[in-house]
Coordinates of N, CA and C in Angstrom, one line a residue:
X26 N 10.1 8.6 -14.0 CA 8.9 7.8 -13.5 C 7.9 8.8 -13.0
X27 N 6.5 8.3 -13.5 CA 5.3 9.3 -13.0 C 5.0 8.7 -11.9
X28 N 4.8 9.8 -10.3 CA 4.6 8.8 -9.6 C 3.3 10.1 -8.9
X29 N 2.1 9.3 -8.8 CA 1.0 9.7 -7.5 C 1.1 9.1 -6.6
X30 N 1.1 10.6 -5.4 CA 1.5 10.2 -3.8 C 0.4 11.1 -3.6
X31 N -0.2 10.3 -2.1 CA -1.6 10.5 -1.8 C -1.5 10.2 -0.1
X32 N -1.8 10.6 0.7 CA -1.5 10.6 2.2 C -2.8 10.5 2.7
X33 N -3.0 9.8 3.6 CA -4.3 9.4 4.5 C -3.3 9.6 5.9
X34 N -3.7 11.2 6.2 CA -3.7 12.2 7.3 C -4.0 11.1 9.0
X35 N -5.1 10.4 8.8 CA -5.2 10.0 10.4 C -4.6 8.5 10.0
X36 N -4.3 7.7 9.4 CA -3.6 6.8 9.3 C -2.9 6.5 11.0
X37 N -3.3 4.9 11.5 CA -2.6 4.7 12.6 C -3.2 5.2 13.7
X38 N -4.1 6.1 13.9 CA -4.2 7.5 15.2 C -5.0 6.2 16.0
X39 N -5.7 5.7 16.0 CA -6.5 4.7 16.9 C -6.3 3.5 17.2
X40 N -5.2 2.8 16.5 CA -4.3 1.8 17.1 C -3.3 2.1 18.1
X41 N -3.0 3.5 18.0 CA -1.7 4.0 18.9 C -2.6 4.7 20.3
X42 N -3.7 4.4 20.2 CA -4.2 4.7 21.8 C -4.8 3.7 22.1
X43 N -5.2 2.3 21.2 CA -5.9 1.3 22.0 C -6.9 1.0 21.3
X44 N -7.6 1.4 20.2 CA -8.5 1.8 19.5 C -8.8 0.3 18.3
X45 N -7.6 -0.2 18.3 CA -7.4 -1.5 17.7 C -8.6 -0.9 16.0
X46 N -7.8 0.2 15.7 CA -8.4 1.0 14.3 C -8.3 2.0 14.4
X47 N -9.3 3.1 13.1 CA -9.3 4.5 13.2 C -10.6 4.5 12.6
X48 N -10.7 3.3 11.7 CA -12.3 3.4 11.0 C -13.2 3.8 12.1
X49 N -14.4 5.0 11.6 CA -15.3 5.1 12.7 C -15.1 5.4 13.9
X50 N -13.4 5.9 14.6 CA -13.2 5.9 15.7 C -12.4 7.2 15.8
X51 N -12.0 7.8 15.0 CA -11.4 9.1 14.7 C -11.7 10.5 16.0
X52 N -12.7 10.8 16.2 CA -12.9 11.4 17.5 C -12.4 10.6 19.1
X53 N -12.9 9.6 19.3 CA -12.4 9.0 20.3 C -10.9 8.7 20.3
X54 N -10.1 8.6 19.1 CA -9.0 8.5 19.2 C -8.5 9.9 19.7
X55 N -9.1 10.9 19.3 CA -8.4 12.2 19.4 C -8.6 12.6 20.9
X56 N -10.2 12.1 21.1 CA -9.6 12.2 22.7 C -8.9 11.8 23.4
X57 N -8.5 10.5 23.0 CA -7.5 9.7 23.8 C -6.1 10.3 23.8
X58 N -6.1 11.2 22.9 CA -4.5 11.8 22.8 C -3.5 11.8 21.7
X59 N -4.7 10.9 20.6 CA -3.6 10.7 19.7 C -3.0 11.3 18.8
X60 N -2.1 11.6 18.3 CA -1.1 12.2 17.2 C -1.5 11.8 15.7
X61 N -1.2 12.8 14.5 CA -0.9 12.4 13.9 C 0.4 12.2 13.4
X62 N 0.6 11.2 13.0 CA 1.9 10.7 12.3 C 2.1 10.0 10.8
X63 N 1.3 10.2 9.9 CA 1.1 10.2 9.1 C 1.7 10.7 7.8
X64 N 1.2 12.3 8.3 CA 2.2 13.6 7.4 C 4.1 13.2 7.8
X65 N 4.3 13.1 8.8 CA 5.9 12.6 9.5 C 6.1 11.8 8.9
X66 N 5.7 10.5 8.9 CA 6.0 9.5 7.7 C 6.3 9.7 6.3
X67 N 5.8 10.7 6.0 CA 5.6 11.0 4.4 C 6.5 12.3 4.0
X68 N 7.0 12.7 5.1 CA 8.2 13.8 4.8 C 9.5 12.9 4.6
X69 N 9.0 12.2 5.7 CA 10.6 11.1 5.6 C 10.6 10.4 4.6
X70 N 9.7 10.0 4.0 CA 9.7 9.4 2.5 C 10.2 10.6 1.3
X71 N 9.6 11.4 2.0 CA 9.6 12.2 0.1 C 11.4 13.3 0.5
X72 N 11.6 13.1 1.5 CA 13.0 13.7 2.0 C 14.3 12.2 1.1
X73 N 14.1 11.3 1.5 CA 14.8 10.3 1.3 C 14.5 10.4 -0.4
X74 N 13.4 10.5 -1.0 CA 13.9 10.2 -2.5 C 14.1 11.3 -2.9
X75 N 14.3 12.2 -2.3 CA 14.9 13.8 -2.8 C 16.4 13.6 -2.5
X76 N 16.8 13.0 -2.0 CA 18.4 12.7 -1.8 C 18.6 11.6 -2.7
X77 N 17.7 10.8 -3.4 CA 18.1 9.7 -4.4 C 18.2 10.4 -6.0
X78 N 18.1 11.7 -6.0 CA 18.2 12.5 -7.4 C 17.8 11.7 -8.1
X79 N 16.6 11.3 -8.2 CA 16.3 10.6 -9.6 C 15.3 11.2 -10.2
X80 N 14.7 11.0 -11.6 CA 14.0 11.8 -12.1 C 12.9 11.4 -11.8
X81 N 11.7 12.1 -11.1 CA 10.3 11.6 -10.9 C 9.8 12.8 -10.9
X82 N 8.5 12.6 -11.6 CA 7.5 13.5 -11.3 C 6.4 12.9 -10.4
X83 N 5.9 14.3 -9.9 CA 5.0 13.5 -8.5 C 3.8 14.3 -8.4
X84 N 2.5 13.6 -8.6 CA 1.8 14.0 -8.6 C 0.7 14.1 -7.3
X85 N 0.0 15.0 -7.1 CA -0.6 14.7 -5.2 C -1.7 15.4 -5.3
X86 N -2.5 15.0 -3.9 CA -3.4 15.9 -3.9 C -3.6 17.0 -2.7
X87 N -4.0 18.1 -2.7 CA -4.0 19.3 -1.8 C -4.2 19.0 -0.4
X88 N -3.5 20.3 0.0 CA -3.5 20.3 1.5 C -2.5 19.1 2.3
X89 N -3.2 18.3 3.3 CA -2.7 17.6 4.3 C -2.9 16.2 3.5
X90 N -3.2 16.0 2.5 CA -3.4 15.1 1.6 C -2.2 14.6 1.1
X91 N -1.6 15.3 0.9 CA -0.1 15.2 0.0 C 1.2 16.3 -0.8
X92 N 0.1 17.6 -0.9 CA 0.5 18.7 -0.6 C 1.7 19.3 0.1
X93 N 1.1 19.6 0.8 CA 1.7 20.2 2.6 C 3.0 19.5 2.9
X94 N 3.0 18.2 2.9 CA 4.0 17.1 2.9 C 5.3 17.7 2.1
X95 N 4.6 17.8 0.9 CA 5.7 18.1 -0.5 C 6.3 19.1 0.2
X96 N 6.0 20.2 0.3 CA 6.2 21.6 0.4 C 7.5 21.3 1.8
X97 N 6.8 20.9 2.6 CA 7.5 20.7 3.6 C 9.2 19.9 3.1
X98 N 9.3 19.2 2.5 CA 10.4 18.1 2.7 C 10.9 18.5 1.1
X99 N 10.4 20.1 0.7 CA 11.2 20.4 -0.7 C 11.1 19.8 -1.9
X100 N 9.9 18.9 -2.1 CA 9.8 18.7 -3.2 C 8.9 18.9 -4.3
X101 N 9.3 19.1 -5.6 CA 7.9 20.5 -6.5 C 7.1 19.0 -6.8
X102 N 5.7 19.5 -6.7 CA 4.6 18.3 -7.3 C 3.9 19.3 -7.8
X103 N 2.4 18.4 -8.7 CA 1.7 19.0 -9.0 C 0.4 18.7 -8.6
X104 N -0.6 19.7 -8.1 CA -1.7 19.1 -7.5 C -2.8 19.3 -8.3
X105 N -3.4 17.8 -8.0 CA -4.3 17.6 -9.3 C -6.1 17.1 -8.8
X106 N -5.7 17.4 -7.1 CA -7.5 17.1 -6.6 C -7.3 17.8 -5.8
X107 N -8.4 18.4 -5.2 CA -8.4 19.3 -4.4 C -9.5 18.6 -3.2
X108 N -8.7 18.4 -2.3 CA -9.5 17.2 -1.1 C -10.5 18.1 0.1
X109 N -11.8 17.4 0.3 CA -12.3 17.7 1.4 C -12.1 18.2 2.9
X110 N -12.3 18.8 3.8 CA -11.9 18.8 5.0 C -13.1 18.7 5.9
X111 N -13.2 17.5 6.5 CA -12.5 16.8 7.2 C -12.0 15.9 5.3
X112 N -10.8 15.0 5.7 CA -10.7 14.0 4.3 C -11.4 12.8 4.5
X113 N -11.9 12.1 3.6 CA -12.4 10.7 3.5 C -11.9 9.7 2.8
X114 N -12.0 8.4 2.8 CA -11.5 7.3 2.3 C -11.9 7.8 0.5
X115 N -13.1 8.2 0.3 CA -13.8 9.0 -0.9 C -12.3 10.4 -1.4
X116 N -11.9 10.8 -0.8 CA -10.4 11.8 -1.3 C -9.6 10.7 -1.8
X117 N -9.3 9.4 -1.0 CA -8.3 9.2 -1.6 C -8.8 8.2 -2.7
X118 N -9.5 8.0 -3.4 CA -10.3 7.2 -4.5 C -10.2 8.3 -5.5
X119 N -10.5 9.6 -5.4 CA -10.8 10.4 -6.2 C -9.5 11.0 -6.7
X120 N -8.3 11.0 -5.8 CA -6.9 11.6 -5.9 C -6.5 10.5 -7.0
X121 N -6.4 9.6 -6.6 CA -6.0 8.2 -7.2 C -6.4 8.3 -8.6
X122 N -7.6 8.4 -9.1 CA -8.8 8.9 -10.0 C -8.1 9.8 -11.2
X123 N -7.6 10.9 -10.4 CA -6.8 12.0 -11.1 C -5.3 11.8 -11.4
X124 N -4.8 10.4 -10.5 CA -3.3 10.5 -10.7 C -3.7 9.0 -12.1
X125 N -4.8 8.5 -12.2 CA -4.4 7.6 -13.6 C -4.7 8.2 -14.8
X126 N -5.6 9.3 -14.6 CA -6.0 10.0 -15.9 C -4.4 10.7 -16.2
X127 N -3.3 11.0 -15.4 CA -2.3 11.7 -15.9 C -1.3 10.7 -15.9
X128 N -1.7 9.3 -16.1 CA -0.4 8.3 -16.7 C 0.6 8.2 -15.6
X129 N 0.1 8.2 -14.7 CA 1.5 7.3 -13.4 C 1.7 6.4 -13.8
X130 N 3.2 6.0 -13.5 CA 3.5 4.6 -13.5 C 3.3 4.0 -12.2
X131 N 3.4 4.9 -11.0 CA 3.0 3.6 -9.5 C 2.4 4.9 -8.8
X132 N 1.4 4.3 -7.5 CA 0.9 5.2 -6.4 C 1.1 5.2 -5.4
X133 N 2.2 5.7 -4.8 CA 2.7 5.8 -3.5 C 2.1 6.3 -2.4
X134 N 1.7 5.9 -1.2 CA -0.1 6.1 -0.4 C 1.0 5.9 1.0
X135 N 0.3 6.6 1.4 CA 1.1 7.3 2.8 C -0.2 6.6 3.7
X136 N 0.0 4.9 4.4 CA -1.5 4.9 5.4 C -1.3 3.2 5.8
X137 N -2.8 2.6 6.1 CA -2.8 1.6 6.7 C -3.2 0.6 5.5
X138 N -4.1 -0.6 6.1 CA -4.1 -1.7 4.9 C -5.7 -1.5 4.4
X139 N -6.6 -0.7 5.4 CA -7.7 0.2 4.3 C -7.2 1.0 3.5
X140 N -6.1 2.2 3.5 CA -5.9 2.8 2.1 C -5.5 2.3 0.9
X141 N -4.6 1.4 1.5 CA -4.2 0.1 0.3 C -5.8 0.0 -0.7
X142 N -6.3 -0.3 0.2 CA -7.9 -1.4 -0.2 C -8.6 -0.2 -1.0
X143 N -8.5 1.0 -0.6 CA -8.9 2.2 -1.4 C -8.3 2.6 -2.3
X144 N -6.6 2.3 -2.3 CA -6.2 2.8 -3.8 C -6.1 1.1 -4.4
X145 N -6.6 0.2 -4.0 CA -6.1 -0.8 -5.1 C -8.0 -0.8 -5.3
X146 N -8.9 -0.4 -5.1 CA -10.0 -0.1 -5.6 C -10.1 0.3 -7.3
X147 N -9.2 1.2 -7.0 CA -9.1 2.3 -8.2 C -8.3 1.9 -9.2
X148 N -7.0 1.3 -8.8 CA -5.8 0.5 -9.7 C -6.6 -0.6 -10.3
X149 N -6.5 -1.9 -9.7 CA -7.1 -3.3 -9.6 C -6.0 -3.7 -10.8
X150 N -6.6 -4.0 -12.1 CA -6.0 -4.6 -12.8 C -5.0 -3.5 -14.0
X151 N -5.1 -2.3 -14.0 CA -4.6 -1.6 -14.6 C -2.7 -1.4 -14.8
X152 N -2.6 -0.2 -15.3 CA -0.6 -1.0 -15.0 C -0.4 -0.2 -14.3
X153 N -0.8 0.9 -13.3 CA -0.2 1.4 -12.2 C 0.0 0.7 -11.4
X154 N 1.4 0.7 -10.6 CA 1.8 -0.4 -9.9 C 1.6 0.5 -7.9
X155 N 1.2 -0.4 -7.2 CA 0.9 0.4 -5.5 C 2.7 0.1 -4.8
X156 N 2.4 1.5 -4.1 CA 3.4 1.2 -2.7 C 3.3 1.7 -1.7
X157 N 3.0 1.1 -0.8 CA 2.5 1.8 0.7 C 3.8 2.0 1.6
X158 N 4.0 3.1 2.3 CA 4.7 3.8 3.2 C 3.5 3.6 4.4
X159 N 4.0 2.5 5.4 CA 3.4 2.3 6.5 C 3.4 3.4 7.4
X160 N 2.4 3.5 8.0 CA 1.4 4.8 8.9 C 0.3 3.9 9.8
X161 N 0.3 2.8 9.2 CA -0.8 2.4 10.6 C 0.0 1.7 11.7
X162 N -0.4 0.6 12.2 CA -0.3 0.3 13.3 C 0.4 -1.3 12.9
X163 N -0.4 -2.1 12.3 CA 0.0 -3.8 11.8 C -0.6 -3.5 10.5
X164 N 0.4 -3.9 9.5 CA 0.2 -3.9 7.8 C -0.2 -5.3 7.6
X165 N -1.1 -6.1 7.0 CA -1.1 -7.3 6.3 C -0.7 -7.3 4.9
X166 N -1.5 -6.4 4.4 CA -1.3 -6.5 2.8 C 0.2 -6.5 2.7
X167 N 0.7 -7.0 1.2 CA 2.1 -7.5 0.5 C 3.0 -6.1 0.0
X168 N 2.2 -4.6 -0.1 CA 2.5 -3.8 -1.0 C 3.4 -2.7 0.0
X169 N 3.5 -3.1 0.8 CA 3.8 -1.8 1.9 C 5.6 -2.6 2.2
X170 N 6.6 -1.2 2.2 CA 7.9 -1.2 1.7 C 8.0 -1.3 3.7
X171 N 9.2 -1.6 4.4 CA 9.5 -1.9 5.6 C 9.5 -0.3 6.4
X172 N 9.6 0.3 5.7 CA 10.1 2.0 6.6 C 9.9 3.0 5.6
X173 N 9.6 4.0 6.0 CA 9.6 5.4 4.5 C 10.7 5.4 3.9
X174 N 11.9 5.3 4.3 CA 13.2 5.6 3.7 C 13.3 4.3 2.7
X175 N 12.5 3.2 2.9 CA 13.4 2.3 2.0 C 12.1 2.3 1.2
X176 N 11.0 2.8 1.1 CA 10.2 3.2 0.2 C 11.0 4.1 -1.1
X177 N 11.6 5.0 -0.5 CA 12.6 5.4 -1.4 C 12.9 4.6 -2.3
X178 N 14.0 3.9 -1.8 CA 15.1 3.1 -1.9 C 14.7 2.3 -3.0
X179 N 13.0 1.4 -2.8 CA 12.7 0.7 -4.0 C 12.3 1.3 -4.8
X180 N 12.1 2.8 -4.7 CA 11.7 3.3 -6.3 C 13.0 3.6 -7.1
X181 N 14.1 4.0 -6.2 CA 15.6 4.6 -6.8 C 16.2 3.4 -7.6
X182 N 15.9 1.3 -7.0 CA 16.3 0.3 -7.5 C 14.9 0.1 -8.1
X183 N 14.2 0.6 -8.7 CA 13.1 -0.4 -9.4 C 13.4 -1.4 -10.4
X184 N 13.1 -2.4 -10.8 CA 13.6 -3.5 -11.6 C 12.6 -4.1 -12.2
X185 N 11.8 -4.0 -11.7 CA 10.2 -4.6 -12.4 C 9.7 -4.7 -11.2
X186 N 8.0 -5.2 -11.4 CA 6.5 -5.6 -10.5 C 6.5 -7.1 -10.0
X187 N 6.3 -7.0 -8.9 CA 5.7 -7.9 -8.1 C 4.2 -8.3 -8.1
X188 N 3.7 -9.7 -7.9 CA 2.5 -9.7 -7.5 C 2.3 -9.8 -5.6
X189 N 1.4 -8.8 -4.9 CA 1.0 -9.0 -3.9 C -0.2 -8.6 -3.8
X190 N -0.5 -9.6 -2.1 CA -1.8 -9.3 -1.7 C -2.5 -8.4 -0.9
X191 N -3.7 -8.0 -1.3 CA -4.1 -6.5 -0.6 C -5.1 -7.1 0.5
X192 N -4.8 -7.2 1.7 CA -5.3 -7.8 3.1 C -6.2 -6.6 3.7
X193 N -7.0 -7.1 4.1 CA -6.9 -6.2 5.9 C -8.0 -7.1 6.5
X194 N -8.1 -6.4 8.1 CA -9.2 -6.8 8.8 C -10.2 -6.2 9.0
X195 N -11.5 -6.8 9.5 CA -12.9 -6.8 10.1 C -12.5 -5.9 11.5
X196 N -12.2 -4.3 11.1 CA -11.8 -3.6 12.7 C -13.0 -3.4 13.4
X197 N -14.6 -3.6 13.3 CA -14.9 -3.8 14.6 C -15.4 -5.8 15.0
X198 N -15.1 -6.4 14.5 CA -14.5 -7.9 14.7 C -13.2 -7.8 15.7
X199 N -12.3 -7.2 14.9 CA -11.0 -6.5 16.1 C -11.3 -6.3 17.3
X200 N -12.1 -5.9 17.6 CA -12.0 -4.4 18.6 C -13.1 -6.2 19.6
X201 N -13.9 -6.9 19.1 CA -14.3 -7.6 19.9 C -13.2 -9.3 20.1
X202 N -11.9 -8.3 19.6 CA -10.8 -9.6 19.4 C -11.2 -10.8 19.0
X203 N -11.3 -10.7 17.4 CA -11.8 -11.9 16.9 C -10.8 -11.1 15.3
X204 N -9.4 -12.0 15.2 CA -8.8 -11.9 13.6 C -9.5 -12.1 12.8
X205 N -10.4 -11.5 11.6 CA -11.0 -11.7 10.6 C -10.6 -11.3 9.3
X206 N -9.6 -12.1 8.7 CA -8.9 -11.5 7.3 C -9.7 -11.6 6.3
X207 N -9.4 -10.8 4.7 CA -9.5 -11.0 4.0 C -8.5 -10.5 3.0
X208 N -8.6 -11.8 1.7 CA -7.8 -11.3 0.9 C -8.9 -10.4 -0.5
X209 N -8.3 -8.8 -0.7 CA -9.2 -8.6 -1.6 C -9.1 -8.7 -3.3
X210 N -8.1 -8.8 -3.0 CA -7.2 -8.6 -4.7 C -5.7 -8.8 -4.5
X211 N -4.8 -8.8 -5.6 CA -3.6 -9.1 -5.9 C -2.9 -8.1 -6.8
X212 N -2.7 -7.1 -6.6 CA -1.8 -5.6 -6.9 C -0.7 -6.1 -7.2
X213 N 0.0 -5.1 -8.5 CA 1.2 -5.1 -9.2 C 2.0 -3.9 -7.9
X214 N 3.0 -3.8 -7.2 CA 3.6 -3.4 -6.3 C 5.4 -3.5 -7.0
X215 N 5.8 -2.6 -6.5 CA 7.3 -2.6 -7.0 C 8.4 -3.4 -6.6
X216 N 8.9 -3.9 -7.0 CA 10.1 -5.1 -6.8 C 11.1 -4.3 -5.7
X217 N 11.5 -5.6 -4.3 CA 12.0 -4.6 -3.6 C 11.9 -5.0 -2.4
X218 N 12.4 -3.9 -1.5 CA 12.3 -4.3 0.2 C 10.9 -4.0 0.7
X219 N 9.5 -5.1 0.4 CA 8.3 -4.6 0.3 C 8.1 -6.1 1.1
X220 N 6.7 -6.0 2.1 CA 6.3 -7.2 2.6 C 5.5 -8.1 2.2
X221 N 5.5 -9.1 2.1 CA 5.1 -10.3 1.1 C 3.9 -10.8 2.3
X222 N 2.5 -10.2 2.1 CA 1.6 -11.1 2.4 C 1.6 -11.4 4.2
X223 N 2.6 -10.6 5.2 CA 3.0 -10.3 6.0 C 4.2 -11.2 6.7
X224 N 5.3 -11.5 5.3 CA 6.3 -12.6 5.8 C 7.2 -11.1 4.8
X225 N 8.0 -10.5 5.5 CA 9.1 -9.5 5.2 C 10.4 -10.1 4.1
X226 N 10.5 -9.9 3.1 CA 11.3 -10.6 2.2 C 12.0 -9.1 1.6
X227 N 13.6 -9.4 0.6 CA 14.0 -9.0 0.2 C 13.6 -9.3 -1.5
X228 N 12.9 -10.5 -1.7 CA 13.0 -10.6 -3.4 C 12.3 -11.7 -3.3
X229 N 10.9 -12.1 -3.8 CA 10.4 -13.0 -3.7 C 10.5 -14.0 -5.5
X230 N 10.7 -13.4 -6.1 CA 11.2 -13.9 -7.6 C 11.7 -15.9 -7.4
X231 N 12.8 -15.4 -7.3 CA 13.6 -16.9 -7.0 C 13.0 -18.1 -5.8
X232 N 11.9 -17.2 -5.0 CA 11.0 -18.2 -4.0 C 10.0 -19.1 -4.7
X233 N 9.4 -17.9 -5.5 CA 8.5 -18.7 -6.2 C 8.8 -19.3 -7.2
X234 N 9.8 -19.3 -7.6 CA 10.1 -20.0 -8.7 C 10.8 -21.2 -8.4
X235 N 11.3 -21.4 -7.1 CA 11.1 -22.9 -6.4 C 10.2 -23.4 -6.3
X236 N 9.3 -22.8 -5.7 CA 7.7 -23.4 -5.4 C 7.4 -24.5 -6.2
X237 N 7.5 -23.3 -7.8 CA 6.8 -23.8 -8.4 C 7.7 -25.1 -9.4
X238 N 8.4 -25.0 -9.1 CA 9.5 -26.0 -9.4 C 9.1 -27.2 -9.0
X239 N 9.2 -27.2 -7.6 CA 8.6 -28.5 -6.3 C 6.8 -28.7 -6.8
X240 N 5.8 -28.3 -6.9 CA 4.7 -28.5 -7.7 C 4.9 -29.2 -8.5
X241 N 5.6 -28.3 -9.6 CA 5.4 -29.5 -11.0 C 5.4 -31.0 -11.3
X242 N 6.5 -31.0 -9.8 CA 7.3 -32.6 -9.6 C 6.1 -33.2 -8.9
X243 N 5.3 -32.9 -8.4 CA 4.4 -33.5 -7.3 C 3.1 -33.4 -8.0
X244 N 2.5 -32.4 -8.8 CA 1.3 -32.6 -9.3 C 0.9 -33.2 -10.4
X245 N 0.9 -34.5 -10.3 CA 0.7 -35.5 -11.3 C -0.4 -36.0 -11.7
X246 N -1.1 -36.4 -10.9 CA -2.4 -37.1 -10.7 C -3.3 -36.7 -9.7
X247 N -4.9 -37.1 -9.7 CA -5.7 -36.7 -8.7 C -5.8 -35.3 -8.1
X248 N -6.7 -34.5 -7.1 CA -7.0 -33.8 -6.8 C -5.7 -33.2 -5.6
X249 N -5.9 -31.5 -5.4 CA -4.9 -31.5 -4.9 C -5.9 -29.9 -4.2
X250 N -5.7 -30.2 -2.9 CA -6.1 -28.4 -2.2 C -5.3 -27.5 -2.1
X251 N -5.2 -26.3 -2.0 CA -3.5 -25.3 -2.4 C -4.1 -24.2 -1.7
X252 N -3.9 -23.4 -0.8 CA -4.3 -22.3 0.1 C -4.0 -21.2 -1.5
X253 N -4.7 -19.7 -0.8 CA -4.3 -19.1 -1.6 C -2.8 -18.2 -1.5
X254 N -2.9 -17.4 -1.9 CA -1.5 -16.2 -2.1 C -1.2 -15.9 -3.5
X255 N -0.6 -15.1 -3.2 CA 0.1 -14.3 -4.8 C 0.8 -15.6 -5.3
X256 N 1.7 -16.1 -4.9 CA 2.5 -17.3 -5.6 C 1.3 -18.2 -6.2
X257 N 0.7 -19.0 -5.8 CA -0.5 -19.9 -6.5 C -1.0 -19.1 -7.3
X258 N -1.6 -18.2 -7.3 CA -2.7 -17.0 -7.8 C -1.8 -16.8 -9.3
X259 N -0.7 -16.6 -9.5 CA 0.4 -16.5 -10.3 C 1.2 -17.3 -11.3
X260 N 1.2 -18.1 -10.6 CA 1.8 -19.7 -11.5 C 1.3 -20.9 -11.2
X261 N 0.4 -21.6 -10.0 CA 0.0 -22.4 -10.8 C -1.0 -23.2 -11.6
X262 N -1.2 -22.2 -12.1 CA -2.2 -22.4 -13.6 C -1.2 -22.5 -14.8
X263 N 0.2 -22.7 -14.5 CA 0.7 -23.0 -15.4 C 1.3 -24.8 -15.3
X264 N 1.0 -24.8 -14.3 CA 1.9 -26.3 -13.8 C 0.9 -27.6 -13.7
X265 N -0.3 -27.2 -13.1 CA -1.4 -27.8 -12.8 C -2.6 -28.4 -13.7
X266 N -2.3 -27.9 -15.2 CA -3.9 -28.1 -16.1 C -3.4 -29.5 -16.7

């Protein structure tokens, strides 16, 4: 498996001092004291699939990007963008950029539910499939695995793609405490111990395939309102016409 791994460095630093984000808030977080943890996450990922011996190639981009990481937790990549310093949401679009010109099968992103939104920018409908190794603070989006180690775990059991949803919030809406979701799209993400839309599941396959079971029986006649999600988004346009 070709896999591009791409790390967003301050991921988290402004939720973990109060900051309720990092967008736009990156200095004041760092006064406040905050850490990176980020790069930490992303050793423990790339440490755990180095103990799963499986064959991957892994593609990244320089420095504290994805680099450094590698080097650190022993694992050979090859680097194929060479990122700005300070980095920008613009590195990881452009890393991304370089990992589909070299035929990945999925892009493993070291961050919160903006990096998501930045690498599924670049994916959208294509066949690289996303997997986020959480680094922020609260994940919404569907694509992000429970812990770095079982980010592993789902690439070592891959079985096929899931449909999930790529979320986040309105962080200065946040910051004046007011929840403002959006859904932006619906990413192919790897089958697995991955969070469904922010309800934690082991295998959503056989869920929806009740669902959509229970629909068929019910939608007969007349109009009918259906919230969104990956499950509707997915099958019922097959039940409903």
């Amino acid at each position: 498996m070709k896999i591009g791994f791409v790390v967003n460095p301050i991921a988290g630093m402004g939720g973990k001092v109060g900051l309720k984000g990092t967008d736009g808030m990156l200095q004041e977080a760092i006064k406040r004291g905050a850490r990176r943890e980020a790069p930490q996450k992303a050793i423990k990922f790339l440490k755990a699939l180095r103990e799963k011996k499986i064959d991957v190639q892994i593609f990244t981009a320089s420095h504290e990007m994805g680099e450094d990481e590698c080097k650190d937790a022993g694992i050979k990549a090859r680097v194929v963008y060479q990122c700005n310093n300070p980095t920008t949401a613009m590195d990881t679009k452009k890393a991304c950029i370089e990992f589909m010109k070299h035929g990945v099968d999925a892009i493993v992103f070291v961050g919160g539910d903006g990096t998501a939104r930045d690498v599924y920018s670049v994916v959208k409908d294509r066949i690289a499939m996303m997997l986020g190794v959480p680094a922020g603070v609260k994940m919404y989006s569907g694509v992000f695995a429970f812990t770095p180690e079982m980010a592993a775990e789902v690439i070592a059991n891959f079985d096929g793609s899931v449909d999930a949803e790529i979320i986040d919030i309105d962080e200065e809406a946040f910051r004046k405490d007011k929840l403002e979701l959006k859904i932006y799209g619906y990413a192919k993400t790897l089958g697995g111990n991955v969070q469904q839309g922010k309800i934690l599941i082991a295998s959503d396959k056989e869920m929806k395939e009740s669902i959509v079971s229970f629909m068929a029986l019910i939608c007969r006649k007349g109009n009918y309102i259906i919230g969104g999600g990956s499950t509707t988004y997915a099958r019922l346009n097959n039940i409903c016409n």
